[in-house]
Amino acid sequence: MNKVIRGKVHKFGRDIDTDVIIPARYLTTFDPLELGRHCFADLDESFATRVSEGDIIVAGENFGCGSSREHAPIAIKGAGISAVVAESFARIFLRNSINIGLTVVEAPGITNFVEDGDEIEIDLENGKIRNLTRDREMNFQPLPSFLKQIIDAGGLIEFAKERLKTR
Amino acid sequence: MGKTISEKIFEKHLIEGNPVAGEFVLARVDLVLMNDITAPPAIEAFYKIGVESVFDRSKIALVPDHFTPNKDIESAMQVKMMRDFAKEQGIEHFFELGRGGVEHALLPEKGLTLPGMLIVGADSHTCTYGAVNAFATGVGSTDAAYAMALGELWFKVPETIRVNLKGRINPWITGKDIILYLIGKIGVDGARYKALEFGGELIKDLSLDSRFTIANMAIEAGAKAGIFEPDSILEEWARSFEPEPNLVYPDSDATYSEIIEIDVTEIDLQVAFPHLPSNTRNVSEINEKIFIDQVFIGSCTNGRIEDLRIAASILKGKKVAPNVRLIIIPATQEIYRQALKEGLIDIFIEAGAAVGTPTCGPCLGGHHGILAKGERALSTSNRNFVGRMGHKESEVYLSGPSVAAASAITGYIASPSEVL
Ligand code: SF4
């Protein structure tokens, strides 16, 4: 896992649902790049073309609510986003992101801390986010150690391989 | 310390960890479900894990329902991948078109979801099986692959919000109104990360179909599960599948993060306005005429026989408004057949409705009734997000079957009392 992530912020509101992240009509594939091209198609058509590799999404409460489609974090990753920082996440989206290796950070207060277009740096190990544009810093609670095991293994598939060896 | 239903079920399935709210555990699963959207990535992930075979071929359910009957070549390829996988692995519960239906109506009907089970499904509405006292929760495709390979999964044992239902159910009110009312009260993230546990004196007056509807939409309040306390109705149902059902009751001193009391007597027919299921209003308080282009009665929320009976009782001898398209889709083959036997399908067609073969279809804007730009639908399904049923500039309102049927007749959102 990349311990420090740096990138430009694309800011979203609250209750961003997975239908908006990737509409059902694109679910006939699970190719990351193809899904990435349609990421947020109904909310912001230009999103996929505006994202540069490594950019970061910042959002309000309940990011990723709705359908369990794993295509949602895959589309975000496929669009080139390196991390999603939100006030809070819907649980299936959080699971899926951890399982496929999309970095997710729950950081209450984040929406007042950064504006669209800001450059931020996330220190995952120490639970710190620095706003490089506005020169300020905030803390967040790093993930519990149980989930770190999965992330450190490289996602749930790698975790499964390790677990099969120990059983 | 007393335990909630959820804690007790995790305790029974525990492999590693401490089964109390807030803790992470590894637990055994009794059933793993996937559909035609979520199975293909799960199958691919399963092969990457590198095991030869699934943990138990009788504990996996594969249901093609979202884009089935296949709407295009891509979806046909996805279902073919499921079918081939089912054959290769000898999976017992693959439900071919014509022998299945919408997953969450189908699996309980087949007796695959029973009290006390721990069930995961790569579909967010897996929480539906809480109606039969199972801990059932939606997961992603990689989770499903892991569970198929190892027969276990990681969980955070949720805190529980207890919901006590009491009072008397008014005419036309069903489970849909109760759950929409609750979501309107607590919001789309009101139960995020938590389990909703339903109990109270009213439960015994609720049909199983209504309970399925309530548990189905627990996820619309962000809940991980929506689980009902067992009663004699459930026990009798479960006995038709197994001699000694494993009913799980909460302890009287269980720890709840919150207790919500709902007097159902006060609940009016509910409608959720665009674009969130929490955006609810009483039908009687809608003062303007909200004209609609399409009405959909069906889905895993309200495509069961009780819903079709209610719709038929209102549509009988009436006609669908000239400007409205009414689409009715029984959720499973068995429900379809029962509706045929009872003459309900005839009533629907006579009224001018299009009756379709079991599928998710319009619920997710998949096929079989997609909305054009600027169109407005009233749907008995569970989600009204932007673009859910079609064009991003279309609108979806949600209601139970009685309001849906009445509105199909008037052409605008209406209560059944307006047409009867
Ligand atoms: S009917 Fe709708 S909500 Fe239910 S499983 Fe199908 S797509 Fe999902």
mmCIF file of N, CA and C in Angstrom, chain B residues 125 127 163 165 173-188 191 196-198 202 206 209-223 225-228 260 262 264 267-272 277-280 300-302 380-382 398-401:
data_model
loop_
_atom_site.group_PDB
_atom_site.id
_atom_site.type_symbol
_atom_site.label_atom_id
_atom_site.label_comp_id
_atom_site.label_asym_id
_atom_site.label_seq_id
_atom_site.Cartn_x
_atom_site.Cartn_y
_atom_site.Cartn_z
ATOM 1 N N HIS B 125 -29.638 -5.823 -1.811
ATOM 2 C CA HIS B 125 -30.918 -6.173 -1.183
ATOM 3 C C HIS B 125 -30.961 -7.581 -0.583
ATOM 4 N N CYS B 127 -30.326 -8.170 2.210
ATOM 5 C CA CYS B 127 -30.917 -7.959 3.540
ATOM 6 C C CYS B 127 -32.384 -8.403 3.609
ATOM 7 N N VAL B 163 -36.381 -1.690 16.416
ATOM 8 C CA VAL B 163 -37.588 -0.986 15.993
ATOM 9 C C VAL B 163 -38.801 -1.762 16.506
ATOM 10 N N LEU B 165 -42.687 -2.195 16.573
ATOM 11 C CA LEU B 165 -43.889 -1.796 15.850
ATOM 12 C C LEU B 165 -45.109 -2.135 16.686
ATOM 13 N N ILE B 173 -52.641 -0.097 3.902
ATOM 14 C CA ILE B 173 -51.253 0.065 4.360
ATOM 15 C C ILE B 173 -50.563 -1.300 4.316
ATOM 16 N N THR B 174 -49.357 -1.322 3.761
ATOM 17 C CA THR B 174 -48.580 -2.568 3.749
ATOM 18 C C THR B 174 -47.177 -2.283 4.285
ATOM 19 N N GLY B 175 -46.349 -3.311 4.259
ATOM 20 C CA GLY B 175 -44.967 -3.175 4.709
ATOM 21 C C GLY B 175 -44.250 -2.003 4.050
ATOM 22 N N LYS B 176 -44.582 -1.740 2.789
ATOM 23 C CA LYS B 176 -43.918 -0.661 2.055
ATOM 24 C C LYS B 176 -44.102 0.678 2.738
ATOM 25 N N ASP B 177 -45.319 0.937 3.222
ATOM 26 C CA ASP B 177 -45.584 2.221 3.874
ATOM 27 C C ASP B 177 -44.826 2.316 5.196
ATOM 28 N N ILE B 178 -44.748 1.178 5.891
ATOM 29 C CA ILE B 178 -44.052 1.175 7.187
ATOM 30 C C ILE B 178 -42.567 1.463 6.989
ATOM 31 N N ILE B 179 -41.957 0.816 6.004
ATOM 32 C CA ILE B 179 -40.516 1.021 5.822
ATOM 33 C C ILE B 179 -40.227 2.398 5.216
ATOM 34 N N LEU B 180 -41.064 2.863 4.293
ATOM 35 C CA LEU B 180 -40.838 4.217 3.757
ATOM 36 C C LEU B 180 -40.972 5.254 4.875
ATOM 37 N N TYR B 181 -41.954 5.035 5.728
ATOM 38 C CA TYR B 181 -42.149 5.945 6.865
ATOM 39 C C TYR B 181 -40.896 5.972 7.747
ATOM 40 N N LEU B 182 -40.361 4.786 8.035
ATOM 41 C CA LEU B 182 -39.162 4.702 8.883
ATOM 42 C C LEU B 182 -37.967 5.386 8.215
ATOM 43 N N ILE B 183 -37.779 5.130 6.909
ATOM 44 C CA ILE B 183 -36.644 5.741 6.206
ATOM 45 C C ILE B 183 -36.805 7.262 6.165
ATOM 46 N N GLY B 184 -38.053 7.713 5.975
ATOM 47 C CA GLY B 184 -38.318 9.147 5.992
ATOM 48 C C GLY B 184 -37.946 9.765 7.331
ATOM 49 N N LYS B 185 -38.132 8.973 8.375
ATOM 50 C CA LYS B 185 -37.863 9.449 9.735
ATOM 51 C C LYS B 185 -36.359 9.472 10.047
ATOM 52 N N ILE B 186 -35.643 8.408 9.669
ATOM 53 C CA ILE B 186 -34.236 8.326 10.083
ATOM 54 C C ILE B 186 -33.245 8.668 8.964
ATOM 55 N N GLY B 187 -33.717 8.760 7.724
ATOM 56 C CA GLY B 187 -32.834 9.169 6.625
ATOM 57 C C GLY B 187 -32.108 8.011 5.968
ATOM 58 N N VAL B 188 -31.506 8.287 4.792
ATOM 59 C CA VAL B 188 -30.856 7.220 4.020
ATOM 60 C C VAL B 188 -29.574 6.707 4.667
ATOM 61 N N ALA B 191 -29.274 4.319 9.584
ATOM 62 C CA ALA B 191 -28.877 3.056 10.219
ATOM 63 C C ALA B 191 -27.554 2.561 9.626
ATOM 64 N N LEU B 196 -30.909 -3.260 11.701
ATOM 65 C CA LEU B 196 -32.224 -2.906 12.225
ATOM 66 C C LEU B 196 -32.847 -4.215 12.708
ATOM 67 N N GLU B 197 -33.370 -4.208 13.912
ATOM 68 C CA GLU B 197 -34.036 -5.412 14.436
ATOM 69 C C GLU B 197 -35.493 -5.066 14.678
ATOM 70 N N PHE B 198 -36.389 -5.761 13.958
ATOM 71 C CA PHE B 198 -37.819 -5.436 14.047
ATOM 72 C C PHE B 198 -38.539 -6.382 14.999
ATOM 73 N N LEU B 202 -47.013 -5.708 16.887
ATOM 74 C CA LEU B 202 -47.670 -5.653 15.582
ATOM 75 C C LEU B 202 -47.200 -6.749 14.634
ATOM 76 N N LEU B 206 -48.445 -8.806 10.626
ATOM 77 C CA LEU B 206 -47.786 -8.523 9.347
ATOM 78 C C LEU B 206 -47.587 -9.819 8.568
ATOM 79 N N ASP B 209 -45.021 -11.515 3.348
ATOM 80 C CA ASP B 209 -44.718 -10.669 2.190
ATOM 81 C C ASP B 209 -44.407 -9.241 2.620
ATOM 82 N N SER B 210 -45.176 -8.719 3.557
ATOM 83 C CA SER B 210 -44.917 -7.369 4.054
ATOM 84 C C SER B 210 -43.577 -7.300 4.796
ATOM 85 N N ARG B 211 -43.262 -8.367 5.504
ATOM 86 C CA ARG B 211 -41.966 -8.386 6.207
ATOM 87 C C ARG B 211 -40.814 -8.382 5.210
ATOM 88 N N PHE B 212 -40.976 -9.140 4.107
ATOM 89 C CA PHE B 212 -39.922 -9.142 3.082
ATOM 90 C C PHE B 212 -39.710 -7.724 2.544
ATOM 91 N N THR B 213 -40.803 -7.011 2.333
ATOM 92 C CA THR B 213 -40.695 -5.645 1.813
ATOM 93 C C THR B 213 -39.942 -4.751 2.799
ATOM 94 N N ILE B 214 -40.254 -4.899 4.064
ATOM 95 C CA ILE B 214 -39.612 -4.061 5.087
ATOM 96 C C ILE B 214 -38.120 -4.372 5.180
ATOM 97 N N ALA B 215 -37.798 -5.670 5.284
ATOM 98 C CA ALA B 215 -36.387 -6.055 5.406
ATOM 99 C C ALA B 215 -35.617 -5.666 4.149
ATOM 100 N N ASN B 216 -36.268 -5.805 2.990
ATOM 101 C CA ASN B 216 -35.658 -5.475 1.696
ATOM 102 C C ASN B 216 -35.097 -4.060 1.680
ATOM 103 N N MET B 217 -35.857 -3.124 2.256
ATOM 104 C CA MET B 217 -35.441 -1.717 2.172
ATOM 105 C C MET B 217 -34.623 -1.250 3.375
ATOM 106 N N ALA B 218 -34.191 -2.175 4.220
ATOM 107 C CA ALA B 218 -33.319 -1.779 5.338
ATOM 108 C C ALA B 218 -32.075 -1.080 4.799
ATOM 109 N N ILE B 219 -31.574 -1.586 3.671
ATOM 110 C CA ILE B 219 -30.378 -0.985 3.046
ATOM 111 C C ILE B 219 -30.635 0.467 2.643
ATOM 112 N N GLU B 220 -31.874 0.796 2.343
ATOM 113 C CA GLU B 220 -32.185 2.185 1.968
ATOM 114 C C GLU B 220 -32.075 3.130 3.158
ATOM 115 N N ALA B 221 -31.940 2.589 4.354
ATOM 116 C CA ALA B 221 -31.604 3.422 5.520
ATOM 117 C C ALA B 221 -30.126 3.218 5.863
ATOM 118 N N GLY B 222 -29.395 2.576 4.947
ATOM 119 C CA GLY B 222 -27.965 2.342 5.155
ATOM 120 C C GLY B 222 -27.651 1.125 6.000
ATOM 121 N N ALA B 223 -28.680 0.361 6.404
ATOM 122 C CA ALA B 223 -28.453 -0.733 7.347
ATOM 123 C C ALA B 223 -27.728 -1.910 6.704
ATOM 124 N N ALA B 225 -28.255 -4.984 7.877
ATOM 125 C CA ALA B 225 -29.246 -6.060 7.884
ATOM 126 C C ALA B 225 -30.537 -5.494 8.464
ATOM 127 N N GLY B 226 -31.648 -6.134 8.129
ATOM 128 C CA GLY B 226 -32.939 -5.763 8.706
ATOM 129 C C GLY B 226 -33.582 -7.054 9.137
ATOM 130 N N ILE B 227 -33.529 -7.348 10.414
ATOM 131 C CA ILE B 227 -33.831 -8.706 10.856
ATOM 132 C C ILE B 227 -35.053 -8.728 11.771
ATOM 133 N N PHE B 228 -35.964 -9.654 11.471
ATOM 134 C CA PHE B 228 -37.206 -9.745 12.244
ATOM 135 C C PHE B 228 -37.092 -10.770 13.359
ATOM 136 N N ILE B 260 -36.426 2.535 18.587
ATOM 137 C CA ILE B 260 -37.406 3.389 17.916
ATOM 138 C C ILE B 260 -38.781 2.743 18.066
ATOM 139 N N ILE B 262 -42.625 2.720 16.849
ATOM 140 C CA ILE B 262 -43.498 3.220 15.787
ATOM 141 C C ILE B 262 -44.922 2.733 16.018
ATOM 142 N N VAL B 264 -47.992 2.169 14.259
ATOM 143 C CA VAL B 264 -48.380 2.028 12.858
ATOM 144 C C VAL B 264 -49.747 2.660 12.571
ATOM 145 N N ILE B 267 -49.615 5.743 10.618
ATOM 146 C CA ILE B 267 -48.982 5.773 9.294
ATOM 147 C C ILE B 267 -50.026 5.804 8.182
ATOM 148 N N ASP B 268 -49.851 6.794 7.301
ATOM 149 C CA ASP B 268 -50.697 6.948 6.121
ATOM 150 C C ASP B 268 -49.957 6.305 4.940
ATOM 151 N N LEU B 269 -50.616 6.150 3.807
ATOM 152 C CA LEU B 269 -49.941 5.664 2.602
ATOM 153 C C LEU B 269 -48.785 6.613 2.268
ATOM 154 N N GLN B 270 -47.636 6.046 1.914
ATOM 155 C CA GLN B 270 -46.438 6.854 1.710
ATOM 156 C C GLN B 270 -46.026 6.906 0.239
ATOM 157 N N VAL B 271 -45.456 8.048 -0.134
ATOM 158 C CA VAL B 271 -44.820 8.169 -1.455
ATOM 159 C C VAL B 271 -43.456 8.820 -1.244
ATOM 160 N N ALA B 272 -42.395 8.233 -1.832
ATOM 161 C CA ALA B 272 -41.076 8.871 -1.771
ATOM 162 C C ALA B 272 -40.874 9.658 -3.058
ATOM 163 N N PRO B 277 -35.054 7.730 -1.373
ATOM 164 C CA PRO B 277 -36.148 6.992 -0.729
ATOM 165 C C PRO B 277 -36.589 7.637 0.588
ATOM 166 N N SER B 278 -35.774 8.503 1.148
ATOM 167 C CA SER B 278 -36.121 9.150 2.424
ATOM 168 C C SER B 278 -37.003 10.371 2.226
ATOM 169 N N ASN B 279 -37.201 10.744 0.966
ATOM 170 C CA ASN B 279 -37.936 11.966 0.654
ATOM 171 C C ASN B 279 -39.441 11.681 0.660
ATOM 172 N N THR B 280 -39.956 11.226 1.796
ATOM 173 C CA THR B 280 -41.313 10.675 1.825
ATOM 174 C C THR B 280 -42.381 11.700 2.205
ATOM 175 N N CYS B 300 -38.077 -6.901 -6.334
ATOM 176 C CA CYS B 300 -37.889 -7.695 -5.116
ATOM 177 C C CYS B 300 -38.563 -7.043 -3.924
ATOM 178 N N THR B 301 -38.995 -5.801 -4.085
ATOM 179 C CA THR B 301 -39.672 -5.108 -2.989
ATOM 180 C C THR B 301 -41.172 -5.423 -2.981
ATOM 181 N N ASN B 302 -41.806 -5.293 -4.138
ATOM 182 C CA ASN B 302 -43.262 -5.435 -4.211
ATOM 183 C C ASN B 302 -43.730 -6.211 -5.448
ATOM 184 N N THR B 380 -43.056 0.598 -7.617
ATOM 185 C CA THR B 380 -43.142 -0.071 -6.312
ATOM 186 C C THR B 380 -41.786 -0.629 -5.891
ATOM 187 N N SER B 381 -40.724 -0.291 -6.629
ATOM 188 C CA SER B 381 -39.387 -0.790 -6.296
ATOM 189 C C SER B 381 -38.808 0.007 -5.124
ATOM 190 N N ASN B 382 -37.502 -0.029 -4.967
ATOM 191 C CA ASN B 382 -36.915 0.501 -3.738
ATOM 192 C C ASN B 382 -36.018 1.715 -3.897
ATOM 193 N N LEU B 398 -41.655 6.567 -5.487
ATOM 194 C CA LEU B 398 -41.832 5.213 -4.958
ATOM 195 C C LEU B 398 -43.095 5.122 -4.108
ATOM 196 N N SER B 399 -43.790 3.982 -4.212
ATOM 197 C CA SER B 399 -44.957 3.765 -3.346
ATOM 198 C C SER B 399 -45.204 2.271 -3.214
ATOM 199 N N GLY B 400 -46.218 1.936 -2.454
ATOM 200 C CA GLY B 400 -46.671 0.556 -2.354
ATOM 201 C C GLY B 400 -47.622 0.239 -3.495
ATOM 202 N N PRO B 401 -48.109 -1.012 -3.555
ATOM 203 C CA PRO B 401 -48.925 -1.432 -4.697
ATOM 204 C C PRO B 401 -50.284 -0.738 -4.801
#
